[in-house]
Amino acid sequence: MASIIYPGSFDPVTFGHIDIIKRASRNYDLVYVSVLDNNQKTPLFTVEERVKMLQDVTKDFDNVIVESFSGLLIDYAKKKKVHMVLRGLRALTDFEYELHMAQTNSIISGGTLETVFMSTDMEYSYLSSSTVREVARYHGDVSKFVPDSVLKCLNDKFR
Ligand code: ADP
């Protein structure tokens, strides 16, 4: 069975992420959407909130599992017995960082962890969680960037 892990911060999940998840769910038997619990970043939403938002927006995909993990991605992947990692590419600015991460994970996993990239839908190539956070913080309209359930969580945060 072809399974893949889509790891990220998802702080919060946007239409760009959802587009990648939708396309992954069509092309893989099982998709783990895995929220990294990274104690070096101070997120807007807790891991539990991010998992809950993702579960809500992916509830119609029956081959998508949302969970969190901490520590190294290669250790998490080993535990899940999955050898493929999915990342999204928006623009050239993503490329260098993503290539660096993919190569690092390949090396530290002894060549067993593969990273595949999906290019963003053109419609979402400008879209990032950080933009959403900044616009929402100052009560700008982010309804074109995130689904209603996430919009509600952002409104609650910045009320
Ligand atoms: P991270 O902090 O790990 O980069 P993000 O939640 O920002 O976490 O992104 C997770 C993954 O989703 C990354 O591979 C990122 O490039 C991708 N991604 C983010 N926004 C978009 C988008 N608008 N279109 C396609 N991929 C995206």
PDB file of C-alpha atoms and ligand atoms in Angstrom:
ATOM      1  CA  MET A   1       0.000   0.000   0.000  1.00  0.00           C
ATOM      2  CA  ALA A   2       1.422   3.410  -0.972  1.00  0.00           C
ATOM      3  CA  SER A   3       1.307   5.736   1.990  1.00  0.00           C
ATOM      4  CA  ILE A   4       2.768   9.197   2.306  1.00  0.00           C
ATOM      5  CA  ILE A   5       3.378  11.699   5.096  1.00  0.00           C
ATOM      6  CA  TYR A   6       2.593  15.381   4.522  1.00  0.00           C
ATOM      7  CA  PRO A   7       4.332  17.123   7.425  1.00  0.00           C
ATOM      8  CA  GLY A   8       4.134  20.792   8.302  1.00  0.00           C
ATOM      9  CA  SER A   9       3.256  23.483  10.799  1.00  0.00           C
ATOM     10  CA  PHE A  10      -0.237  24.173   9.398  1.00  0.00           C
ATOM     11  CA  ASP A  11      -0.499  27.295  11.595  1.00  0.00           C
ATOM     12  CA  PRO A  12      -3.252  27.478  10.379  1.00  0.00           C
ATOM     13  CA  VAL A  13      -4.220  25.187   7.480  1.00  0.00           C
ATOM     14  CA  THR A  14      -4.986  27.176   4.283  1.00  0.00           C
ATOM     15  CA  PHE A  15      -6.651  26.410   0.938  1.00  0.00           C
ATOM     16  CA  GLY A  16      -3.109  25.842  -0.421  1.00  0.00           C
ATOM     17  CA  HIS A  17      -2.521  22.971   2.019  1.00  0.00           C
ATOM     18  CA  ILE A  18      -6.005  21.576   1.401  1.00  0.00           C
ATOM     19  CA  ASP A  19      -5.380  21.511  -2.350  1.00  0.00           C
ATOM     20  CA  ILE A  20      -2.198  19.462  -1.784  1.00  0.00           C
ATOM     21  CA  ILE A  21      -4.007  17.090   0.611  1.00  0.00           C
ATOM     22  CA  LYS A  22      -6.853  16.593  -1.871  1.00  0.00           C
ATOM     23  CA  ARG A  23      -4.450  15.748  -4.702  1.00  0.00           C
ATOM     24  CA  ALA A  24      -2.388  13.466  -2.467  1.00  0.00           C
ATOM     25  CA  SER A  25      -5.495  11.586  -1.348  1.00  0.00           C
ATOM     26  CA  ARG A  26      -6.270  10.846  -5.021  1.00  0.00           C
ATOM     27  CA  ASN A  27      -2.789   9.515  -5.695  1.00  0.00           C
ATOM     28  CA  TYR A  28      -1.901   7.601  -2.528  1.00  0.00           C
ATOM     29  CA  ASP A  29      -3.747   4.936  -0.586  1.00  0.00           C
ATOM     30  CA  LEU A  30      -3.136   6.613   2.751  1.00  0.00           C
ATOM     31  CA  VAL A  31      -2.069  10.181   3.570  1.00  0.00           C
ATOM     32  CA  TYR A  32      -0.805  11.140   7.007  1.00  0.00           C
ATOM     33  CA  VAL A  33      -1.132  14.883   7.549  1.00  0.00           C
ATOM     34  CA  SER A  34       1.307  15.329  10.390  1.00  0.00           C
ATOM     35  CA  VAL A  35       1.552  18.473  12.474  1.00  0.00           C
ATOM     36  CA  LEU A  36       5.047  19.059  13.762  1.00  0.00           C
ATOM     37  CA  ASP A  37       5.158  19.914  17.436  1.00  0.00           C
ATOM     38  CA  ASN A  38       8.217  22.148  17.192  1.00  0.00           C
ATOM     39  CA  ASN A  39       9.268  23.719  20.455  1.00  0.00           C
ATOM     40  CA  GLN A  40      11.600  26.160  18.692  1.00  0.00           C
ATOM     41  CA  LYS A  41       8.711  28.012  17.072  1.00  0.00           C
ATOM     42  CA  THR A  42       6.035  29.936  18.933  1.00  0.00           C
ATOM     43  CA  PRO A  43       2.889  29.097  16.993  1.00  0.00           C
ATOM     44  CA  LEU A  44      -0.358  31.034  16.942  1.00  0.00           C
ATOM     45  CA  PHE A  45      -2.399  27.860  17.434  1.00  0.00           C
ATOM     46  CA  THR A  46      -1.530  24.982  19.757  1.00  0.00           C
ATOM     47  CA  VAL A  47      -0.782  21.599  18.207  1.00  0.00           C
ATOM     48  CA  GLU A  48      -4.163  20.346  19.434  1.00  0.00           C
ATOM     49  CA  GLU A  49      -5.955  23.281  17.780  1.00  0.00           C
ATOM     50  CA  ARG A  50      -4.093  22.749  14.504  1.00  0.00           C
ATOM     51  CA  VAL A  51      -4.871  19.014  14.496  1.00  0.00           C
ATOM     52  CA  LYS A  52      -8.542  19.744  15.214  1.00  0.00           C
ATOM     53  CA  MET A  53      -8.772  22.322  12.373  1.00  0.00           C
ATOM     54  CA  LEU A  54      -7.121  19.871   9.947  1.00  0.00           C
ATOM     55  CA  GLN A  55      -9.395  17.013  11.033  1.00  0.00           C
ATOM     56  CA  ASP A  56     -12.369  19.222  10.422  1.00  0.00           C
ATOM     57  CA  VAL A  57     -11.354  20.308   6.916  1.00  0.00           C
ATOM     58  CA  THR A  58     -10.318  16.779   5.851  1.00  0.00           C
ATOM     59  CA  LYS A  59     -13.283  14.910   7.300  1.00  0.00           C
ATOM     60  CA  ASP A  60     -14.594  14.013   3.827  1.00  0.00           C
ATOM     61  CA  PHE A  61     -11.368  12.276   2.798  1.00  0.00           C
ATOM     62  CA  ASP A  62     -11.506   8.763   4.184  1.00  0.00           C
ATOM     63  CA  ASN A  63      -7.854   7.956   3.428  1.00  0.00           C
ATOM     64  CA  VAL A  64      -6.445  10.969   5.306  1.00  0.00           C
ATOM     65  CA  ILE A  65      -5.252  10.678   8.902  1.00  0.00           C
ATOM     66  CA  VAL A  66      -4.335  13.810  10.877  1.00  0.00           C
ATOM     67  CA  GLU A  67      -2.016  13.547  13.830  1.00  0.00           C
ATOM     68  CA  SER A  68       0.902  15.325  15.480  1.00  0.00           C
ATOM     69  CA  PHE A  69       4.489  14.275  15.983  1.00  0.00           C
ATOM     70  CA  SER A  70       7.592  15.624  17.639  1.00  0.00           C
ATOM     71  CA  GLY A  71      11.247  14.932  17.097  1.00  0.00           C
ATOM     72  CA  LEU A  72      12.806  13.880  13.828  1.00  0.00           C
ATOM     73  CA  LEU A  73      10.637  13.242  10.782  1.00  0.00           C
ATOM     74  CA  ILE A  74      12.725  10.172   9.917  1.00  0.00           C
ATOM     75  CA  ASP A  75      11.924   8.595  13.315  1.00  0.00           C
ATOM     76  CA  TYR A  76       8.225   9.354  12.954  1.00  0.00           C
ATOM     77  CA  ALA A  77       8.226   7.911   9.404  1.00  0.00           C
ATOM     78  CA  LYS A  78       9.973   4.767  10.619  1.00  0.00           C
ATOM     79  CA  LYS A  79       7.349   4.321  13.324  1.00  0.00           C
ATOM     80  CA  LYS A  80       4.592   4.669  10.738  1.00  0.00           C
ATOM     81  CA  LYS A  81       6.477   2.375   8.306  1.00  0.00           C
ATOM     82  CA  VAL A  82       6.173   5.033   5.601  1.00  0.00           C
ATOM     83  CA  HIS A  83       9.013   5.852   3.192  1.00  0.00           C
ATOM     84  CA  MET A  84       7.579   8.836   1.350  1.00  0.00           C
ATOM     85  CA  VAL A  85       7.291  12.441   2.426  1.00  0.00           C
ATOM     86  CA  LEU A  86       5.260  15.031   0.548  1.00  0.00           C
ATOM     87  CA  ARG A  87       6.032  18.743   0.447  1.00  0.00           C
ATOM     88  CA  GLY A  88       4.467  21.561  -1.517  1.00  0.00           C
ATOM     89  CA  LEU A  89       6.399  23.966  -3.702  1.00  0.00           C
ATOM     90  CA  ARG A  90       5.057  27.439  -4.308  1.00  0.00           C
ATOM     91  CA  ALA A  91       7.888  29.475  -5.754  1.00  0.00           C
ATOM     92  CA  LEU A  92      11.625  29.492  -6.182  1.00  0.00           C
ATOM     93  CA  THR A  93      11.920  30.824  -2.648  1.00  0.00           C
ATOM     94  CA  ASP A  94      10.625  27.480  -1.272  1.00  0.00           C
ATOM     95  CA  PHE A  95      12.991  25.459  -3.421  1.00  0.00           C
ATOM     96  CA  GLU A  96      16.303  25.931  -1.661  1.00  0.00           C
ATOM     97  CA  TYR A  97      14.965  25.187   1.816  1.00  0.00           C
ATOM     98  CA  GLU A  98      12.906  22.229   0.614  1.00  0.00           C
ATOM     99  CA  LEU A  99      15.781  20.693  -1.341  1.00  0.00           C
ATOM    100  CA  HIS A 100      18.051  21.098   1.675  1.00  0.00           C
ATOM    101  CA  MET A 101      15.505  19.360   3.960  1.00  0.00           C
ATOM    102  CA  ALA A 102      14.871  16.563   1.456  1.00  0.00           C
ATOM    103  CA  GLN A 103      18.587  15.880   1.065  1.00  0.00           C
ATOM    104  CA  THR A 104      19.185  16.013   4.818  1.00  0.00           C
ATOM    105  CA  ASN A 105      16.357  13.560   5.471  1.00  0.00           C
ATOM    106  CA  SER A 106      17.649  11.280   2.750  1.00  0.00           C
ATOM    107  CA  ILE A 107      21.141  11.272   4.216  1.00  0.00           C
ATOM    108  CA  ILE A 108      20.168  10.831   7.866  1.00  0.00           C
ATOM    109  CA  SER A 109      17.719   8.053   6.973  1.00  0.00           C
ATOM    110  CA  GLY A 110      20.418   6.160   5.081  1.00  0.00           C
ATOM    111  CA  GLY A 111      18.649   6.805   1.793  1.00  0.00           C
ATOM    112  CA  THR A 112      15.367   5.215   2.832  1.00  0.00           C
ATOM    113  CA  LEU A 113      13.194   8.332   3.128  1.00  0.00           C
ATOM    114  CA  GLU A 114      12.122   9.817  -0.210  1.00  0.00           C
ATOM    115  CA  THR A 115      10.664  13.313  -0.549  1.00  0.00           C
ATOM    116  CA  VAL A 116       8.279  14.109  -3.367  1.00  0.00           C
ATOM    117  CA  PHE A 117       7.108  17.600  -4.282  1.00  0.00           C
ATOM    118  CA  MET A 118       3.786  18.757  -5.547  1.00  0.00           C
ATOM    119  CA  SER A 119       3.607  22.138  -7.194  1.00  0.00           C
ATOM    120  CA  THR A 120       1.017  24.472  -5.822  1.00  0.00           C
ATOM    121  CA  ASP A 121      -2.153  25.205  -7.692  1.00  0.00           C
ATOM    122  CA  MET A 122      -1.508  28.574  -9.403  1.00  0.00           C
ATOM    123  CA  GLU A 123      -4.459  29.977  -7.531  1.00  0.00           C
ATOM    124  CA  TYR A 124      -2.668  29.487  -4.205  1.00  0.00           C
ATOM    125  CA  SER A 125       0.946  30.176  -5.126  1.00  0.00           C
ATOM    126  CA  TYR A 126       0.981  33.405  -3.094  1.00  0.00           C
ATOM    127  CA  LEU A 127      -0.679  31.855  -0.054  1.00  0.00           C
ATOM    128  CA  SER A 128       1.086  31.072   3.219  1.00  0.00           C
ATOM    129  CA  SER A 129       0.007  30.550   6.826  1.00  0.00           C
ATOM    130  CA  SER A 130       2.164  33.492   7.890  1.00  0.00           C
ATOM    131  CA  THR A 131       0.311  35.840   5.514  1.00  0.00           C
ATOM    132  CA  VAL A 132      -2.999  34.570   6.855  1.00  0.00           C
ATOM    133  CA  ARG A 133      -1.866  35.169  10.453  1.00  0.00           C
ATOM    134  CA  GLU A 134      -0.684  38.696   9.699  1.00  0.00           C
ATOM    135  CA  VAL A 135      -3.805  39.749   7.797  1.00  0.00           C
ATOM    136  CA  ALA A 136      -6.118  38.170  10.392  1.00  0.00           C
ATOM    137  CA  ARG A 137      -4.211  39.746  13.294  1.00  0.00           C
ATOM    138  CA  TYR A 138      -5.228  43.175  12.005  1.00  0.00           C
ATOM    139  CA  HIS A 139      -8.776  42.017  11.252  1.00  0.00           C
ATOM    140  CA  GLY A 140      -8.280  41.890   7.477  1.00  0.00           C
ATOM    141  CA  ASP A 141     -10.469  39.609   5.387  1.00  0.00           C
ATOM    142  CA  VAL A 142      -8.909  36.142   5.007  1.00  0.00           C
ATOM    143  CA  SER A 143     -12.051  34.398   3.790  1.00  0.00           C
ATOM    144  CA  LYS A 144     -10.408  33.743   0.394  1.00  0.00           C
ATOM    145  CA  PHE A 145      -7.476  31.989   2.083  1.00  0.00           C
ATOM    146  CA  VAL A 146      -9.019  29.600   4.622  1.00  0.00           C
ATOM    147  CA  PRO A 147     -12.260  27.630   5.071  1.00  0.00           C
ATOM    148  CA  ASP A 148     -15.042  28.923   7.353  1.00  0.00           C
ATOM    149  CA  SER A 149     -14.133  26.672  10.282  1.00  0.00           C
ATOM    150  CA  VAL A 150     -10.563  28.072  10.292  1.00  0.00           C
ATOM    151  CA  LEU A 151     -11.895  31.601   9.840  1.00  0.00           C
ATOM    152  CA  LYS A 152     -13.916  31.127  13.008  1.00  0.00           C
ATOM    153  CA  CYS A 153     -10.825  29.958  14.943  1.00  0.00           C
ATOM    154  CA  LEU A 154      -8.854  32.992  13.698  1.00  0.00           C
ATOM    155  CA  ASN A 155     -11.664  35.329  14.711  1.00  0.00           C
ATOM    156  CA  ASP A 156     -11.764  33.743  18.169  1.00  0.00           C
ATOM    157  CA  LYS A 157      -7.983  34.191  18.536  1.00  0.00           C
ATOM    158  CA  PHE A 158      -7.914  37.844  17.492  1.00  0.00           C
ATOM    159  CA  ARG A 159     -11.234  38.950  18.924  1.00  0.00           C
TER     160      ARG A 159
HETATM  161  P1  ADP B   1       6.492  24.299   7.387  1.00  0.00           P
HETATM  162  O1  ADP B   1       6.686  25.168   8.600  1.00  0.00           O
HETATM  163  O2  ADP B   1       6.902  22.877   7.590  1.00  0.00           O
HETATM  164  O3  ADP B   1       7.006  24.871   6.094  1.00  0.00           O
HETATM  165  P2  ADP B   1       3.820  24.912   6.462  1.00  0.00           P
HETATM  166  O4  ADP B   1       2.543  24.600   7.160  1.00  0.00           O
HETATM  167  O5  ADP B   1       4.138  26.343   6.217  1.00  0.00           O
HETATM  168  O6  ADP B   1       4.915  24.166   7.295  1.00  0.00           O
HETATM  169  O7  ADP B   1       3.847  24.170   5.054  1.00  0.00           O
HETATM  170  C1  ADP B   1       3.729  22.774   4.968  1.00  0.00           C
HETATM  171  C2  ADP B   1       3.973  22.368   3.525  1.00  0.00           C
HETATM  172  O8  ADP B   1       2.931  22.890   2.719  1.00  0.00           O
HETATM  173  C3  ADP B   1       5.276  22.910   2.930  1.00  0.00           C
HETATM  174  O9  ADP B   1       5.795  21.931   2.054  1.00  0.00           O
HETATM  175  C4  ADP B   1       4.844  24.127   2.156  1.00  0.00           C
HETATM  176  O10 ADP B   1       5.717  24.399   1.060  1.00  0.00           O
HETATM  177  C5  ADP B   1       3.484  23.663   1.662  1.00  0.00           C
HETATM  178  N1  ADP B   1       2.593  24.780   1.389  1.00  0.00           N
HETATM  179  C6  ADP B   1       2.299  25.833   2.181  1.00  0.00           C
HETATM  180  N2  ADP B   1       1.448  26.697   1.564  1.00  0.00           N
HETATM  181  C7  ADP B   1       1.212  26.169   0.336  1.00  0.00           C
HETATM  182  C8  ADP B   1       0.445  26.587  -0.811  1.00  0.00           C
HETATM  183  N3  ADP B   1      -0.213  27.748  -0.826  1.00  0.00           N
HETATM  184  N4  ADP B   1       0.452  25.789  -1.895  1.00  0.00           N
HETATM  185  C9  ADP B   1       1.146  24.638  -1.889  1.00  0.00           C
HETATM  186  N5  ADP B   1       1.911  24.192  -0.874  1.00  0.00           N
HETATM  187  C10 ADP B   1       1.941  24.942   0.228  1.00  0.00           C
END
